[in-house]
Amino acid sequence: MIEAEKIQLSLKGKAVLKGLSFRIEAGRVTAFIGKSGAGKTSLLKCLGGLVEYEGALRIAGKDLQALTKRERIASIGFVFQQHHLFPHMTVLKNVSHPLCTALKLPCEEAEQRAKEVLSWLGLGAFHLAYPSELSGGQQQRVAIARALALRPKVLLFDEPSASLDPENTNNFISIVKDLLKEGIAVVLSSHDRILLQGLLDRVYFIEEGQIIEMHEGVMGEKSKTKEFFYE
């Protein structure tokens, strides 16, 4: 799905990512973990096409940086830690607006697609509500719906459980498992051990901008990844 080779990123003259290589596959969870400041969010911004980087990122064999804006939007969705919902728009408009503006869908078609996704995420009764009227977990589901409505192949989540209580964290885990059944590649950056243990699949441990460990569902007896989970 996505192949990365020697990704490097510098911000204000400081090396943030130092030659990262990894793979992301359809229908799997790929988690990037590590302490705050390790480079996890910066890496997701590279994957989302939000910053320029050195190295190669290919999605389905195509150079990510060579994709048009429309191709990139249709390939990769990004759910930010702060959900960035428009406070003056209803839930339905928050989800349908990008379809009208980015994909140029007719408004009627965009709203129908938005309603289908919102209903799938259990938000069918909240089409006319505003973000301020929703709980944190509901706001997150609206942000997920907005990304899903664009029908991306890859969905990025930056610290998805940062503002969620344990119940909503478990709800998020259930949503991700449903996304995997649809063949979507899910990518997480997270500190949340409960979340990560519930979705343990492919894990990359990042330290000071470098991948120092990779595990496929099983952690070595002596590893920084295991220390991170159980310290």
CSV table of N, CA, C and O in Angstrom, one decimal, residues 124-231:
chain,number,residue,atom,x,y,z
A,124,GLY,N,-26.5,9.0,13.0
A,124,GLY,CA,-27.7,9.4,12.2
A,124,GLY,C,-28.6,10.4,12.8
A,124,GLY,O,-29.3,11.1,12.1
A,125,ALA,N,-28.7,10.4,14.1
A,125,ALA,CA,-29.6,11.3,14.8
A,125,ALA,C,-29.0,12.7,15.0
A,125,ALA,O,-29.7,13.6,15.6
A,126,PHE,N,-27.8,12.9,14.5
A,126,PHE,CA,-27.1,14.2,14.9
A,126,PHE,C,-26.8,15.0,13.6
A,126,PHE,O,-26.0,15.9,13.7
A,127,HIS,N,-27.5,14.8,12.5
A,127,HIS,CA,-27.2,15.5,11.3
A,127,HIS,C,-27.3,17.0,11.5
A,127,HIS,O,-26.5,17.7,10.9
A,128,LEU,N,-28.3,17.5,12.2
A,128,LEU,CA,-28.5,18.9,12.3
A,128,LEU,C,-27.9,19.5,13.6
A,128,LEU,O,-28.1,20.7,13.9
A,129,ALA,N,-27.2,18.7,14.4
A,129,ALA,CA,-26.5,19.2,15.6
A,129,ALA,C,-25.3,20.0,15.2
A,129,ALA,O,-24.7,19.8,14.1
A,130,TYR,N,-24.8,20.8,16.1
A,130,TYR,CA,-23.6,21.6,15.9
A,130,TYR,C,-22.5,20.9,16.8
A,130,TYR,O,-22.8,20.3,17.8
A,131,PRO,N,-21.2,21.1,16.4
A,131,PRO,CA,-20.1,20.5,17.2
A,131,PRO,C,-20.2,20.8,18.7
A,131,PRO,O,-19.9,19.9,19.5
A,132,SER,N,-20.6,22.0,19.1
A,132,SER,CA,-20.6,22.3,20.5
A,132,SER,C,-21.7,21.5,21.3
A,132,SER,O,-21.6,21.5,22.5
A,133,GLU,N,-22.6,20.9,20.6
A,133,GLU,CA,-23.7,20.1,21.2
A,133,GLU,C,-23.3,18.7,21.4
A,133,GLU,O,-24.1,17.9,21.9
A,134,LEU,N,-22.1,18.3,20.9
A,134,LEU,CA,-21.7,16.9,20.9
A,134,LEU,C,-20.6,16.7,22.0
A,134,LEU,O,-19.9,17.6,22.4
A,135,SER,N,-20.5,15.4,22.4
A,135,SER,CA,-19.4,15.0,23.4
A,135,SER,C,-18.1,14.9,22.6
A,135,SER,O,-18.1,14.9,21.3
A,136,GLY,N,-17.0,14.7,23.3
A,136,GLY,CA,-15.7,14.6,22.7
A,136,GLY,C,-15.7,13.4,21.8
A,136,GLY,O,-15.1,13.4,20.7
A,137,GLY,N,-16.3,12.3,22.2
A,137,GLY,CA,-16.3,11.0,21.4
A,137,GLY,C,-17.1,11.2,20.1
A,137,GLY,O,-16.7,10.7,19.1
A,138,GLN,N,-18.2,11.9,20.3
A,138,GLN,CA,-19.1,12.2,19.1
A,138,GLN,C,-18.4,13.1,18.1
A,138,GLN,O,-18.4,12.9,16.9
A,139,GLN,N,-17.7,14.1,18.6
A,139,GLN,CA,-16.9,15.0,17.7
A,139,GLN,C,-15.9,14.2,17.0
A,139,GLN,O,-15.6,14.5,15.8
A,140,GLN,N,-15.2,13.3,17.6
A,140,GLN,CA,-14.2,12.5,17.0
A,140,GLN,C,-14.8,11.7,15.8
A,140,GLN,O,-14.3,11.6,14.7
A,141,ARG,N,-16.0,11.1,16.1
A,141,ARG,CA,-16.7,10.3,15.1
A,141,ARG,C,-17.1,11.2,13.9
A,141,ARG,O,-17.0,10.7,12.7
A,142,VAL,N,-17.4,12.4,14.1
A,142,VAL,CA,-17.7,13.3,13.0
A,142,VAL,C,-16.5,13.6,12.2
A,142,VAL,O,-16.5,13.6,10.9
A,143,ALA,N,-15.3,13.8,12.9
A,143,ALA,CA,-14.1,14.0,12.2
A,143,ALA,C,-13.7,12.7,11.3
A,143,ALA,O,-13.2,12.8,10.2
A,144,ILE,N,-14.0,11.5,11.9
A,144,ILE,CA,-13.7,10.3,11.2
A,144,ILE,C,-14.6,10.2,10.0
A,144,ILE,O,-14.2,9.8,8.9
A,145,ALA,N,-15.9,10.6,10.2
A,145,ALA,CA,-16.9,10.5,9.1
A,145,ALA,C,-16.4,11.5,7.9
A,145,ALA,O,-16.6,11.1,6.8
A,146,ARG,N,-16.0,12.6,8.3
A,146,ARG,CA,-15.5,13.6,7.3
A,146,ARG,C,-14.4,13.0,6.4
A,146,ARG,O,-14.4,13.1,5.2
A,147,ALA,N,-13.5,12.3,7.1
A,147,ALA,CA,-12.4,11.7,6.4
A,147,ALA,C,-12.8,10.5,5.5
A,147,ALA,O,-12.5,10.3,4.4
A,148,LEU,N,-13.7,9.7,6.1
A,148,LEU,CA,-14.2,8.5,5.4
A,148,LEU,C,-15.0,8.8,4.2
A,148,LEU,O,-15.0,8.1,3.2
A,149,ALA,N,-15.8,9.9,4.3
A,149,ALA,CA,-16.7,10.3,3.2
A,149,ALA,C,-15.9,10.5,1.9
A,149,ALA,O,-16.4,10.4,0.8
A,150,LEU,N,-14.6,10.8,2.0
A,150,LEU,CA,-13.7,11.0,0.9
A,150,LEU,C,-13.2,9.7,0.3
A,150,LEU,O,-12.5,9.7,-0.7
A,151,ARG,N,-13.6,8.6,1.0
A,151,ARG,CA,-13.2,7.3,0.6
A,151,ARG,C,-11.7,7.0,0.3
A,151,ARG,O,-11.3,6.6,-0.7
A,152,PRO,N,-10.9,7.3,1.3
A,152,PRO,CA,-9.5,7.2,1.2
A,152,PRO,C,-9.1,5.7,1.4
A,152,PRO,O,-9.8,4.9,1.9
A,153,LYS,N,-7.9,5.4,0.9
A,153,LYS,CA,-7.4,4.0,1.0
A,153,LYS,C,-6.6,3.9,2.3
A,153,LYS,O,-6.5,2.8,2.9
A,154,VAL,N,-6.1,5.0,2.8
A,154,VAL,CA,-5.3,5.1,4.1
A,154,VAL,C,-5.9,6.1,5.0
A,154,VAL,O,-6.3,7.2,4.5
A,155,LEU,N,-6.0,5.8,6.3
A,155,LEU,CA,-6.6,6.8,7.2
A,155,LEU,C,-5.6,7.0,8.3
A,155,LEU,O,-5.1,6.0,9.0
A,156,LEU,N,-5.1,8.2,8.5
A,156,LEU,CA,-4.1,8.6,9.5
A,156,LEU,C,-4.8,9.2,10.8
A,156,LEU,O,-5.7,10.0,10.7
A,157,PHE,N,-4.4,8.7,11.9
A,157,PHE,CA,-4.9,9.2,13.2
A,157,PHE,C,-3.7,9.7,14.1
A,157,PHE,O,-2.9,8.9,14.4
A,158,ASP,N,-3.8,11.0,14.4
A,158,ASP,CA,-2.7,11.5,15.3
A,158,ASP,C,-3.3,11.6,16.7
A,158,ASP,O,-4.2,12.4,17.0
A,159,GLU,N,-2.7,10.8,17.6
A,159,GLU,CA,-3.1,10.7,19.0
A,159,GLU,C,-4.7,10.7,19.2
A,159,GLU,O,-5.3,11.5,19.8
A,160,PRO,N,-5.3,9.6,18.6
A,160,PRO,CA,-6.8,9.6,18.5
A,160,PRO,C,-7.5,9.6,19.8
A,160,PRO,O,-8.7,9.9,19.9
A,161,SER,N,-6.9,9.1,20.9
A,161,SER,CA,-7.6,8.9,22.1
A,161,SER,C,-7.2,10.0,23.1
A,161,SER,O,-7.5,9.8,24.3
A,162,ALA,N,-6.5,11.0,22.7
A,162,ALA,CA,-6.0,12.0,23.6
A,162,ALA,C,-7.0,12.7,24.5
A,162,ALA,O,-6.8,13.0,25.7
A,163,SER,N,-8.2,12.9,23.9
A,163,SER,CA,-9.3,13.5,24.6
A,163,SER,C,-10.5,12.6,25.0
A,163,SER,O,-11.6,13.1,25.3
A,164,LEU,N,-10.2,11.3,24.9
A,164,LEU,CA,-11.3,10.3,25.1
A,164,LEU,C,-11.2,9.6,26.5
A,164,LEU,O,-10.1,9.4,27.0
A,165,ASP,N,-12.3,9.3,27.1
A,165,ASP,CA,-12.3,8.5,28.3
A,165,ASP,C,-12.2,7.0,27.9
A,165,ASP,O,-12.3,6.7,26.7
A,166,PRO,N,-12.0,6.1,28.9
A,166,PRO,CA,-11.8,4.7,28.5
A,166,PRO,C,-13.0,4.1,27.7
A,166,PRO,O,-12.7,3.3,26.8
A,167,GLU,N,-14.2,4.5,28.0
A,167,GLU,CA,-15.3,4.0,27.2
A,167,GLU,C,-15.3,4.4,25.8
A,167,GLU,O,-15.4,3.5,24.9
A,168,ASN,N,-15.0,5.7,25.5
A,168,ASN,CA,-14.9,6.1,24.1
A,168,ASN,C,-13.6,5.6,23.4
A,168,ASN,O,-13.6,5.4,22.2
A,169,THR,N,-12.6,5.3,24.2
A,169,THR,CA,-11.4,4.7,23.6
A,169,THR,C,-11.7,3.3,23.1
A,169,THR,O,-11.3,2.9,22.0
A,170,ASN,N,-12.5,2.6,23.9
A,170,ASN,CA,-13.0,1.2,23.4
A,170,ASN,C,-13.9,1.3,22.2
A,170,ASN,O,-13.8,0.5,21.3
A,171,ASN,N,-14.7,2.4,22.2
A,171,ASN,CA,-15.6,2.6,21.0
A,171,ASN,C,-14.7,2.9,19.8
A,171,ASN,O,-15.0,2.4,18.7
A,172,PHE,N,-13.7,3.7,20.0
A,172,PHE,CA,-12.8,4.0,18.8
A,172,PHE,C,-12.1,2.7,18.3
A,172,PHE,O,-12.0,2.5,17.1
A,173,ILE,N,-11.7,1.8,19.2
A,173,ILE,CA,-11.1,0.5,18.9
A,173,ILE,C,-12.0,-0.3,18.0
A,173,ILE,O,-11.6,-0.9,17.0
A,174,SER,N,-13.3,-0.3,18.4
A,174,SER,CA,-14.3,-1.0,17.6
A,174,SER,C,-14.5,-0.4,16.2
A,174,SER,O,-14.6,-1.2,15.2
A,175,ILE,N,-14.4,0.9,16.1
A,175,ILE,CA,-14.5,1.6,14.8
A,175,ILE,C,-13.4,1.2,13.9
A,175,ILE,O,-13.5,0.9,12.7
A,176,VAL,N,-12.2,1.2,14.5
A,176,VAL,CA,-11.0,0.9,13.7
A,176,VAL,C,-11.1,-0.6,13.2
A,176,VAL,O,-10.7,-0.9,12.0
A,177,LYS,N,-11.5,-1.5,14.0
A,177,LYS,CA,-11.6,-2.9,13.6
A,177,LYS,C,-12.6,-3.0,12.4
A,177,LYS,O,-12.4,-3.8,11.5
A,178,ASP,N,-13.7,-2.2,12.4
A,178,ASP,CA,-14.6,-2.2,11.3
A,178,ASP,C,-14.0,-1.6,10.1
A,178,ASP,O,-14.2,-2.1,8.9
A,179,LEU,N,-13.1,-0.6,10.2
A,179,LEU,CA,-12.4,0.0,9.1
A,179,LEU,C,-11.5,-1.1,8.4
A,179,LEU,O,-11.4,-1.1,7.2
A,180,LEU,N,-10.9,-1.8,9.3
A,180,LEU,CA,-9.9,-2.9,8.7
A,180,LEU,C,-10.7,-3.9,7.9
A,180,LEU,O,-10.2,-4.4,6.9
A,181,LYS,N,-11.9,-4.2,8.3
A,181,LYS,CA,-12.7,-5.2,7.5
A,181,LYS,C,-13.0,-4.6,6.1
A,181,LYS,O,-13.3,-5.4,5.2
A,182,GLU,N,-13.0,-3.3,6.0
A,182,GLU,CA,-13.3,-2.6,4.7
A,182,GLU,C,-12.0,-2.5,3.8
A,182,GLU,O,-12.0,-2.0,2.7
A,183,GLY,N,-10.9,-3.0,4.4
A,183,GLY,CA,-9.6,-3.0,3.6
A,183,GLY,C,-8.9,-1.7,3.7
A,183,GLY,O,-7.9,-1.5,3.0
A,184,ILE,N,-9.3,-0.8,4.6
A,184,ILE,CA,-8.6,0.4,4.8
A,184,ILE,C,-7.3,0.2,5.6
A,184,ILE,O,-7.3,-0.5,6.6
A,185,ALA,N,-6.2,0.9,5.3
A,185,ALA,CA,-5.0,0.8,6.0
A,185,ALA,C,-5.1,1.9,7.1
A,185,ALA,O,-5.4,3.1,6.8
A,186,VAL,N,-5.0,1.6,8.4
A,186,VAL,CA,-5.1,2.5,9.5
A,186,VAL,C,-3.7,2.8,10.1
A,186,VAL,O,-3.0,1.8,10.4
A,187,VAL,N,-3.4,4.0,10.2
A,187,VAL,CA,-2.0,4.4,10.7
A,187,VAL,C,-2.3,5.3,12.0
A,187,VAL,O,-3.0,6.3,11.9
A,188,LEU,N,-1.6,4.9,13.1
A,188,LEU,CA,-1.8,5.7,14.3
A,188,LEU,C,-0.4,6.2,14.8
A,188,LEU,O,0.6,5.6,14.7
A,189,SER,N,-0.5,7.4,15.4
A,189,SER,CA,0.6,7.8,16.3
A,189,SER,C,-0.1,7.9,17.7
A,189,SER,O,-1.1,8.5,17.8
A,190,SER,N,0.5,7.3,18.7
A,190,SER,CA,-0.2,7.3,20.0
A,190,SER,C,0.8,7.1,21.2
A,190,SER,O,1.8,6.4,21.0
A,191,HIS,N,0.4,7.6,22.3
A,191,HIS,CA,1.0,7.3,23.6
A,191,HIS,C,0.2,6.3,24.4
A,191,HIS,O,0.6,5.8,25.4
A,192,ASP,N,-1.1,6.1,24.0
A,192,ASP,CA,-2.1,5.4,24.8
A,192,ASP,C,-1.9,3.9,24.8
A,192,ASP,O,-2.1,3.3,23.8
A,193,ARG,N,-1.4,3.4,25.9
A,193,ARG,CA,-1.1,2.0,26.0
A,193,ARG,C,-2.4,1.1,25.8
A,193,ARG,O,-2.4,0.1,25.2
A,194,ILE,N,-3.5,1.6,26.4
A,194,ILE,CA,-4.8,0.8,26.3
A,194,ILE,C,-5.2,0.7,24.9
A,194,ILE,O,-5.6,-0.4,24.4
A,195,LEU,N,-5.1,1.8,24.2
A,195,LEU,CA,-5.5,1.9,22.8
A,195,LEU,C,-4.6,0.9,21.9
A,195,LEU,O,-5.1,0.1,21.1
A,196,LEU,N,-3.3,1.1,22.1
A,196,LEU,CA,-2.4,0.3,21.4
A,196,LEU,C,-2.5,-1.2,21.6
A,196,LEU,O,-2.3,-2.0,20.7
A,197,GLN,N,-2.7,-1.6,22.9
A,197,GLN,CA,-2.9,-3.0,23.2
A,197,GLN,C,-4.1,-3.6,22.6
A,197,GLN,O,-4.1,-4.7,22.2
A,198,GLY,N,-5.1,-2.7,22.4
A,198,GLY,CA,-6.4,-3.2,21.8
A,198,GLY,C,-6.2,-3.3,20.3
A,198,GLY,O,-7.1,-4.0,19.7
A,199,LEU,N,-5.2,-2.7,19.7
A,199,LEU,CA,-5.1,-2.7,18.2
A,199,LEU,C,-3.7,-3.2,17.8
A,199,LEU,O,-3.2,-2.9,16.8
A,200,LEU,N,-3.0,-4.0,18.7
A,200,LEU,CA,-1.6,-4.4,18.4
A,200,LEU,C,-1.5,-5.2,17.2
A,200,LEU,O,-2.1,-6.2,17.0
A,201,ASP,N,-0.7,-4.6,16.2
A,201,ASP,CA,-0.5,-5.3,14.9
A,201,ASP,C,1.0,-5.0,14.6
A,201,ASP,O,1.9,-5.6,15.1
A,202,ARG,N,1.2,-4.1,13.6
A,202,ARG,CA,2.6,-3.7,13.3
A,202,ARG,C,2.9,-2.4,14.0
A,202,ARG,O,2.2,-1.4,13.9
A,203,VAL,N,4.0,-2.5,14.7
A,203,VAL,CA,4.4,-1.3,15.6
A,203,VAL,C,5.9,-0.9,15.2
A,203,VAL,O,6.8,-1.8,15.1
A,204,TYR,N,6.0,0.4,15.0
A,204,TYR,CA,7.4,1.0,14.8
A,204,TYR,C,7.6,1.9,16.0
A,204,TYR,O,6.8,2.8,16.3
A,205,PHE,N,8.8,1.7,16.7
A,205,PHE,CA,9.2,2.5,17.8
A,205,PHE,C,10.1,3.6,17.3
A,205,PHE,O,11.2,3.2,16.7
A,206,ILE,N,9.7,4.8,17.5
A,206,ILE,CA,10.6,5.9,17.0
A,206,ILE,C,11.2,6.6,18.2
A,206,ILE,O,10.6,6.9,19.2
A,207,GLU,N,12.5,6.9,18.1
A,207,GLU,CA,13.3,7.6,19.1
A,207,GLU,C,14.2,8.6,18.4
A,207,GLU,O,15.0,8.2,17.5
A,208,GLU,N,14.1,9.9,18.8
A,208,GLU,CA,14.9,10.9,18.2
A,208,GLU,C,14.9,10.9,16.7
A,208,GLU,O,16.0,11.0,16.0
A,209,GLY,N,13.7,10.7,16.1
A,209,GLY,CA,13.6,10.8,14.6
A,209,GLY,C,14.0,9.6,13.9
A,209,GLY,O,14.1,9.6,12.6
A,210,GLN,N,14.3,8.5,14.6
A,210,GLN,CA,14.7,7.2,13.9
A,210,GLN,C,13.9,6.0,14.4
A,210,GLN,O,13.4,6.0,15.5
A,211,ILE,N,13.6,5.1,13.5
A,211,ILE,CA,13.0,3.9,13.9
A,211,ILE,C,14.0,2.9,14.4
A,211,ILE,O,15.0,2.6,13.8
A,212,ILE,N,13.8,2.6,15.7
A,212,ILE,CA,14.8,1.8,16.3
A,212,ILE,C,14.4,0.3,16.6
A,212,ILE,O,15.2,-0.6,16.8
A,213,GLU,N,13.0,0.1,16.4
A,213,GLU,CA,12.5,-1.2,16.6
A,213,GLU,C,11.2,-1.4,15.7
A,213,GLU,O,10.5,-0.4,15.5
A,214,MET,N,11.0,-2.6,15.2
A,214,MET,CA,9.7,-2.9,14.5
A,214,MET,C,9.3,-4.3,15.0
A,214,MET,O,10.1,-5.2,15.2
A,215,HIS,N,8.0,-4.4,15.3
A,215,HIS,CA,7.4,-5.6,15.8
A,215,HIS,C,6.1,-5.9,15.0
A,215,HIS,O,5.3,-5.1,14.7
A,216,GLU,N,5.9,-7.2,14.7
A,216,GLU,CA,4.7,-7.7,14.0
A,216,GLU,C,3.8,-8.4,15.0
A,216,GLU,O,3.8,-9.6,15.1
A,217,GLY,N,3.1,-7.6,15.8
A,217,GLY,CA,2.1,-8.2,16.7
A,217,GLY,C,2.7,-8.8,18.0
A,217,GLY,O,2.0,-8.9,19.0
A,218,VAL,N,4.0,-9.2,18.0
A,218,VAL,CA,4.6,-9.8,19.2
A,218,VAL,C,5.8,-8.9,19.5
A,218,VAL,O,6.6,-8.6,18.7
A,219,MET,N,5.9,-8.6,20.8
A,219,MET,CA,7.1,-7.8,21.2
A,219,MET,C,8.2,-8.7,21.8
A,219,MET,O,7.9,-9.7,22.5
A,220,GLY,N,9.4,-8.4,21.5
A,220,GLY,CA,10.5,-9.2,22.0
A,220,GLY,C,10.6,-9.1,23.6
A,220,GLY,O,10.1,-8.1,24.2
A,221,GLU,N,11.2,-10.1,24.2
A,221,GLU,CA,11.2,-10.1,25.7
A,221,GLU,C,11.9,-8.9,26.2
A,221,GLU,O,11.6,-8.3,27.2
A,222,LYS,N,13.0,-8.5,25.5
A,222,LYS,CA,13.7,-7.3,25.9
A,222,LYS,C,13.7,-6.3,24.8
A,222,LYS,O,14.4,-6.4,23.8
A,223,SER,N,12.9,-5.3,24.9
A,223,SER,CA,12.7,-4.3,23.8
A,223,SER,C,12.2,-3.0,24.4
A,223,SER,O,11.5,-3.0,25.4
A,224,LYS,N,12.6,-1.9,23.8
A,224,LYS,CA,12.0,-0.6,24.2
A,224,LYS,C,10.5,-0.5,24.0
A,224,LYS,O,9.8,0.2,24.7
A,225,THR,N,10.0,-1.2,23.0
A,225,THR,CA,8.6,-1.2,22.7
A,225,THR,C,7.9,-1.9,23.9
A,225,THR,O,6.9,-1.3,24.4
A,226,LYS,N,8.4,-3.0,24.4
A,226,LYS,CA,7.7,-3.6,25.6
A,226,LYS,C,7.8,-2.8,26.8
A,226,LYS,O,6.9,-2.7,27.6
A,227,GLU,N,9.0,-2.1,27.0
A,227,GLU,CA,9.1,-1.2,28.1
A,227,GLU,C,8.1,-0.1,28.0
A,227,GLU,O,7.5,0.4,29.0
A,228,PHE,N,7.8,0.4,26.8
A,228,PHE,CA,6.9,1.5,26.6
A,228,PHE,C,5.5,1.1,27.0
A,228,PHE,O,4.7,1.8,27.6
A,229,PHE,N,5.1,-0.2,26.6
A,229,PHE,CA,3.8,-0.7,26.9
A,229,PHE,C,3.6,-0.9,28.4
A,229,PHE,O,2.5,-0.7,28.9
A,230,TYR,N,4.6,-1.4,29.1
A,230,TYR,CA,4.4,-1.9,30.4
A,230,TYR,C,5.1,-1.2,31.5
A,230,TYR,O,5.1,-1.7,32.7
A,231,GLU,N,5.8,-0.2,31.2
A,231,GLU,CA,6.6,0.5,32.2
A,231,GLU,C,5.7,1.2,33.3
A,231,GLU,O,4.6,1.5,33.0
